[in-house]
Coordinates of C-alpha atoms in Angstrom, one line a residue:
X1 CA 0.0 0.0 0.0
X2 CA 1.2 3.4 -0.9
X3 CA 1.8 5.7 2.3
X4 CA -0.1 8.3 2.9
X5 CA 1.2 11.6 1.8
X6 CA 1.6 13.7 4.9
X7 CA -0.2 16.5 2.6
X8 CA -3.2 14.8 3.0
X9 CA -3.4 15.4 6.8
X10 CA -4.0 18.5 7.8
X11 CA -5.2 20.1 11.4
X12 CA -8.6 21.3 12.2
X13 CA -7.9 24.4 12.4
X14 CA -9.5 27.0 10.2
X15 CA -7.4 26.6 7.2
X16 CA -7.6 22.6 7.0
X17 CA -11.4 23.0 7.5
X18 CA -12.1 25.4 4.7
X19 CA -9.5 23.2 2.6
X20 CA -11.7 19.7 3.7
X21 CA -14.9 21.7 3.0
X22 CA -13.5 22.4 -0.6
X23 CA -12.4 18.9 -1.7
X24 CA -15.9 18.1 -0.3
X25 CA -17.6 20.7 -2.7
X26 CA -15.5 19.2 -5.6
X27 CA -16.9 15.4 -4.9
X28 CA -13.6 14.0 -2.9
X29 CA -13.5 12.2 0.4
X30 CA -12.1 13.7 3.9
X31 CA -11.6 11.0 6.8
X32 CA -13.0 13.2 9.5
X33 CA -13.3 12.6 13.5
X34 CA -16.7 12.0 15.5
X35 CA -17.5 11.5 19.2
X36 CA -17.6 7.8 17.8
X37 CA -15.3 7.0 15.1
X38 CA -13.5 8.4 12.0
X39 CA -16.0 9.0 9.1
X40 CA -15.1 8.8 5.2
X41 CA -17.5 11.5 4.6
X42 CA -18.2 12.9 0.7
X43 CA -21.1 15.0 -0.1
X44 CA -24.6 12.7 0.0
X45 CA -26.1 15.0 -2.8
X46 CA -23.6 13.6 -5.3
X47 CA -24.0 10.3 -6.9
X48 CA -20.2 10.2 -7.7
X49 CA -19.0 11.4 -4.9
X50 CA -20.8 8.6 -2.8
X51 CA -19.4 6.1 -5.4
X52 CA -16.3 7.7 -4.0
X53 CA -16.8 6.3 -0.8
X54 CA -17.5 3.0 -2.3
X55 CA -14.7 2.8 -4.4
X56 CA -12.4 3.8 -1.1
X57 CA -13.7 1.5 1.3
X58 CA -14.7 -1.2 -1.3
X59 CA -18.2 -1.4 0.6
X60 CA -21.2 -3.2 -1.1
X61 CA -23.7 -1.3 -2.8
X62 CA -26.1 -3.3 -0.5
X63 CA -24.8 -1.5 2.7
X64 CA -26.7 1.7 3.1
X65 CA -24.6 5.1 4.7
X66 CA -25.5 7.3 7.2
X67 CA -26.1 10.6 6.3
X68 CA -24.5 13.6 8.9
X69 CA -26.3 16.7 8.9
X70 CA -25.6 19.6 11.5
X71 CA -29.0 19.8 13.4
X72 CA -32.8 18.5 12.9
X73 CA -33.7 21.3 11.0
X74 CA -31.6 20.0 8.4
X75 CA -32.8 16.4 8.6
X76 CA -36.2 17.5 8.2
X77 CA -35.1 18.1 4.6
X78 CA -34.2 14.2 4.1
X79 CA -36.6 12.7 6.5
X80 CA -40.1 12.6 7.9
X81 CA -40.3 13.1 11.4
X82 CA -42.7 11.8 13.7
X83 CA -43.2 12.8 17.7
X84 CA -41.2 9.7 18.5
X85 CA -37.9 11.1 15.9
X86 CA -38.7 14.7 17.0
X87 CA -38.4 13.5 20.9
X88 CA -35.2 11.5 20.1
X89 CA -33.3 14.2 18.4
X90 CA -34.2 16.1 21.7
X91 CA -33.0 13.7 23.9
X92 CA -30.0 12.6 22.1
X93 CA -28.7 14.7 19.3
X94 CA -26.3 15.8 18.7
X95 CA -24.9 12.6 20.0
X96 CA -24.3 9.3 18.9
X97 CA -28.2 8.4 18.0
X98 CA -28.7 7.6 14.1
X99 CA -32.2 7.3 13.4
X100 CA -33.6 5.3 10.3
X101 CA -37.1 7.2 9.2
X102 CA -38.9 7.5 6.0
X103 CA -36.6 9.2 3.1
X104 CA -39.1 12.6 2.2
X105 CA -40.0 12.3 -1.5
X106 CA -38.0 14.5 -3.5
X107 CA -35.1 14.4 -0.8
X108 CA -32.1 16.3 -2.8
X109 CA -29.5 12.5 -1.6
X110 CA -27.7 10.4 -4.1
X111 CA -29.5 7.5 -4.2
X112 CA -26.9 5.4 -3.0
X113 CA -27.0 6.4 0.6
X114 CA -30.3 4.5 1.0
X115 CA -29.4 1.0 -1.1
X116 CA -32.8 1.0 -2.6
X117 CA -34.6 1.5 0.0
X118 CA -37.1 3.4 1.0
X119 CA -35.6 4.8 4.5
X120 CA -32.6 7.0 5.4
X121 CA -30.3 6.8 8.1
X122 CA -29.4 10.0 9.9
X123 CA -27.1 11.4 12.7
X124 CA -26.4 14.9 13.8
X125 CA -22.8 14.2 15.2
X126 CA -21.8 16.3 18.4
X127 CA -17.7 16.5 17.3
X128 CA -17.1 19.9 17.0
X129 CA -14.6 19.4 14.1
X130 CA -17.9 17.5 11.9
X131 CA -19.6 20.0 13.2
X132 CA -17.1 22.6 11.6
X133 CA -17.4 20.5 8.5
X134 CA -20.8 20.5 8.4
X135 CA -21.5 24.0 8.7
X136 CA -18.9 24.9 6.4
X137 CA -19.5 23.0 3.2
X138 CA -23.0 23.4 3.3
X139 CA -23.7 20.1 2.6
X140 CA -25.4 16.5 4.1
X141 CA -22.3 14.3 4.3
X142 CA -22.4 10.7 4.2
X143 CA -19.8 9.6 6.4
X144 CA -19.0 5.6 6.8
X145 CA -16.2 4.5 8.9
X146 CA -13.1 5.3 7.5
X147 CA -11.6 2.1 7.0
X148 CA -11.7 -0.9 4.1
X149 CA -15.1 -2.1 4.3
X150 CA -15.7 -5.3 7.0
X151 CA -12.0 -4.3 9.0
X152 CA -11.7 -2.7 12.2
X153 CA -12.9 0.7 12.5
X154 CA -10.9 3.8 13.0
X155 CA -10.3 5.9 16.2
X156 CA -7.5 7.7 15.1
X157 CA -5.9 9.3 12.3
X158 CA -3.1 6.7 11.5
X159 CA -5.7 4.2 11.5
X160 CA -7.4 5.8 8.6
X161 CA -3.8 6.2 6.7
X162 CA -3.1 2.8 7.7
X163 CA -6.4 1.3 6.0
X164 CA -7.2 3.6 3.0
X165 CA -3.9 5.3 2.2
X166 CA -4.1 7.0 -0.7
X167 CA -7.6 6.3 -1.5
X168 CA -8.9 8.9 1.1
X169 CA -8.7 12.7 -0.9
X170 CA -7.6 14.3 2.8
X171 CA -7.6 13.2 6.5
X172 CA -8.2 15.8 9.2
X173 CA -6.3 15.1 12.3
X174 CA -8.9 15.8 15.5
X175 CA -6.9 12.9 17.8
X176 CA -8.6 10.0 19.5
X177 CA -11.8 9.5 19.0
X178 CA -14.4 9.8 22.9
X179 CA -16.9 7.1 22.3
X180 CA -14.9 4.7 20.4
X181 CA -17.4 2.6 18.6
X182 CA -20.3 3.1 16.7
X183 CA -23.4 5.3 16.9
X184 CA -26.9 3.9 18.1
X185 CA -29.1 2.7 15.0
X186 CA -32.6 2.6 15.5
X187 CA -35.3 2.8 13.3
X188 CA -38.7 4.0 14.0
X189 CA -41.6 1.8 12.2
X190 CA -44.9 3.1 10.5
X191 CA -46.7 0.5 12.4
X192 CA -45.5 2.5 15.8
X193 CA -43.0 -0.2 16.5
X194 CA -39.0 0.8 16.8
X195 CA -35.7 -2.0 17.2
X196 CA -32.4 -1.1 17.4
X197 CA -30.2 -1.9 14.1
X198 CA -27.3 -1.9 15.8
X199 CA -26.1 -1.3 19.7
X200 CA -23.9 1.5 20.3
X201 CA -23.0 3.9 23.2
X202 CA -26.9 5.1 23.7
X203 CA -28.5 2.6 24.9
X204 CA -31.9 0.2 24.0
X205 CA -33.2 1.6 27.8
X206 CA -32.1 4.6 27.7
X207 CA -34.0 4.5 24.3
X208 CA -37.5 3.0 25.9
X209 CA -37.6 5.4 28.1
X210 CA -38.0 8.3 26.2
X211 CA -40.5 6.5 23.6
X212 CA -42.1 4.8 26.3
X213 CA -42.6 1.5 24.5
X214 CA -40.4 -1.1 24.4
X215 CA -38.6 -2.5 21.3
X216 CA -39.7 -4.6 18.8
X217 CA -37.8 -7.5 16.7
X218 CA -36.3 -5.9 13.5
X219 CA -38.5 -6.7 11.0
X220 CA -36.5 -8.1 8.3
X221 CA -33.1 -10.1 8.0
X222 CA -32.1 -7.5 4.9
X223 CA -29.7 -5.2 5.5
X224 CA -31.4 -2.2 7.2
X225 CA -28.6 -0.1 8.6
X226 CA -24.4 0.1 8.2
X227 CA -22.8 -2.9 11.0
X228 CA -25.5 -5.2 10.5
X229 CA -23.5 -7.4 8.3
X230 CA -22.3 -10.7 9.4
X231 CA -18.7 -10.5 9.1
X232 CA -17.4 -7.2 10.2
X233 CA -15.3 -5.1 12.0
X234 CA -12.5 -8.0 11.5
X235 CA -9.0 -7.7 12.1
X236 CA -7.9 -10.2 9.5
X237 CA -7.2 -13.0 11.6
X238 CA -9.1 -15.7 13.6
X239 CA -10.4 -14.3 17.3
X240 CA -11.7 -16.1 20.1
X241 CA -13.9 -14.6 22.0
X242 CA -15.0 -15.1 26.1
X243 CA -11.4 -15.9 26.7
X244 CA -9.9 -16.6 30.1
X245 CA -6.1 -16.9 29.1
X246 CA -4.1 -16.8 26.0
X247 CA -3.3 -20.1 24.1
X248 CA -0.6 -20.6 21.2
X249 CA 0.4 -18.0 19.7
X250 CA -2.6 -15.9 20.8
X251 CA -2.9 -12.0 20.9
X252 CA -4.5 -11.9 24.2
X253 CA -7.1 -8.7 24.6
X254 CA -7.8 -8.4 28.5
X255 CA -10.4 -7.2 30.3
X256 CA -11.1 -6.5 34.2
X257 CA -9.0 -9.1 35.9
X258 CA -8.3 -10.6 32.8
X259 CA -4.8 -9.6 32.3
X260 CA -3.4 -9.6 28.5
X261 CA -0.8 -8.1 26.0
X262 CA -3.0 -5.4 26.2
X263 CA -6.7 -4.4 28.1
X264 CA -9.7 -3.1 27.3
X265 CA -9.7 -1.9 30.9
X266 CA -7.6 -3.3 33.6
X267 CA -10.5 -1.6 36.1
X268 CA -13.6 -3.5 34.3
X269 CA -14.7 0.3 33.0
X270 CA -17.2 -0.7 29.8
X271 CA -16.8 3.2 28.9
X272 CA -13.3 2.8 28.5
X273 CA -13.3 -0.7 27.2
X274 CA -16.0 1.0 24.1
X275 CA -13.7 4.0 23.7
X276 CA -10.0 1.1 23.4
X277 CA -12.2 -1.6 21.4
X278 CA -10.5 -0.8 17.9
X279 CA -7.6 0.4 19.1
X280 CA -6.7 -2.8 20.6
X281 CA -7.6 -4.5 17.4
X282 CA -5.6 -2.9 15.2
X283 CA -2.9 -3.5 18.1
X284 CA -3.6 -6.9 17.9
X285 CA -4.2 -7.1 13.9
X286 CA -0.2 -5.9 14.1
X287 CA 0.9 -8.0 16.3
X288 CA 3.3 -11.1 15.2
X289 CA 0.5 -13.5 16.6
X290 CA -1.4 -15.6 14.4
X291 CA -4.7 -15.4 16.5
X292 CA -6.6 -12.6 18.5
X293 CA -8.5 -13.5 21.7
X294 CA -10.4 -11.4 23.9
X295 CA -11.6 -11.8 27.6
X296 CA -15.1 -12.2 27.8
X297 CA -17.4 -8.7 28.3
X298 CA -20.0 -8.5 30.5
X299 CA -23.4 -8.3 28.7
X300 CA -25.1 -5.1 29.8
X301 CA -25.0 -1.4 28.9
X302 CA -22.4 -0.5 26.7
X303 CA -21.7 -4.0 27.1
X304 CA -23.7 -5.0 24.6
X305 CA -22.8 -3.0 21.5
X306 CA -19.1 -3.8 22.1
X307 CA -20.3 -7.4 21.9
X308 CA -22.2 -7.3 19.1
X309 CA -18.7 -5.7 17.3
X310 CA -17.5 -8.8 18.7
X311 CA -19.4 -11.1 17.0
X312 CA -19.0 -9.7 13.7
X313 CA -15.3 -9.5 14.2
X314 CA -15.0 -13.2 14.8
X315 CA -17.1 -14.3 12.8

């Protein structure tokens, strides 16, 4: 892989804002921090510059993207909102909430962003450097994770350069990423149901209780929502999962009083744990190690999103 060109990284200052909100305009692709992850974000308007993203990431055209826009007034463009979306976007955005809800006829998105169907996925990100993005482009931005499609997500710059190289347009340099893993999907029925897509740091209670219903099963084993596929989030080699010790030639991922080469949280934190989770598979992706396994994480709260990113990684 070609490195990346240290001209493609640039500081989110003023100058590298107005220079990412220009190769946006044009149709390129900026890898851009959230509270969550690193986003590959090109305009959403633009059928070319979402086959952009594509192209970058190598992502099936199956796999809808979330589209970023910098407050509800915006979404309200893309998306029809119900008292239940209206009272979640109060509660939780901006934040790590995306909310799948019916795509408003005539909605000015490349078609791409939904995958054919009839729903769009949106998140107003709370990252002020997104936020900066946002507001100075102009534009909706459809913002995957900033990695080859199916690997371990990014949480930092040099992850980005180390999974896209030269196929990312520019890479703004915000640091470490808070949250760590992936925002909330949920998607609100027509029937009056809702089911979480995908777990992520807001959680399926915290959820109920400002609906006041509880979930329902999702509706349909077709790909709603990004993270939903079997297989992803992998590191590129076998991991165990719910492990108590290293075996041969195992990368050992600790947690808790599960000591390793490295921990998700020596103190059993799952906030912390969330906010390492990638970062300690890339760590063990580099490793000499022919295997990654990871100490077993307790099923609740945050819990069970970085599970679920378990699953798919192992899988």
């Amino acid at each position: 892989m070609e490195p990346t060109k240290p001209s493609r990284v640039h500081l989110p200052d003023a100058s590298g804002i107005a220079e990412a909100a220009r190769v946006i305009a044009s149709g390129g692709t900026v890898a851009v921090p959230t509270e969550t992850v690193y986003g590959l974000a090109a305009r959403a308007d633009d059928d070319a510059a979402v086959a952009g993203i594509y192209r970058a990431k190598g992502r099936p055209d199956f796999n809808p993207l979330i589209v970023h826009v910098p407050d509800v007034t915006a979404a309200q463009h893309f998306a029809l909102f119900d008292d239940r979306a209206i009272a979640l976007a109060d509660a939780f955005w901006p934040g790590a909430l995306t909310m799948v809800l019916p795509r408003r006829e005539g909605a000015a998105l490349a078609a791409a962003v939904s995958a054919g169907l009839p729903t769009v996925a949106l998140r107003c990100p709370a990252h002020p450097v997104m936020q900066a993005l946002l507001k100075t482009c102009g534009l909706p931005l459809a913002a995957p994770s900033a990695n080859r499609s199916g690997g371990v997500s990014p949480t930092s710059a040099a992850h980005v350069a180390d999974s896209l190289g030269n196929r990312v347009d520019l890479i703004l340099d915000g640091g470490e990423t808070e949250r760590g893993i992936e925002s909330t999907i949920v998607a609100l029925r027509s029937d009056g149901t809702w089911a979480v897509l995908r777990p992520g740091p807001i959680t399926e209670a915290e959820i109920a209780h400002v609906l006041g219903a509880e979930s329902a099963t999702p509706a349909s084993p077709k790909i709603e929502a990004p993270g939903q596929m079997t297989s992803h989030y992998a590191p590129g080699k076998p991991v165990r999962l719910d492990a108590q010790g290293a075996g041969e030639d195992e990368f050992l991922i600790g947690f808790g009083a599960v000591t390793g080469d490295v921990s998700l949280s020596s103190t059993g934190d799952l906030a912390e744990a969330a906010a390492r989770l990638y970062a300690c598979l890339h760590l063990g992706a580099a490793a000499p190690h022919d295997r990654i396994a990871i100490a077993p994480i307790p099923h609740h709260g945050i819990g069970v999103a970085i599970n679920d990113r378990l699953r798919r990684a192992a899988a």
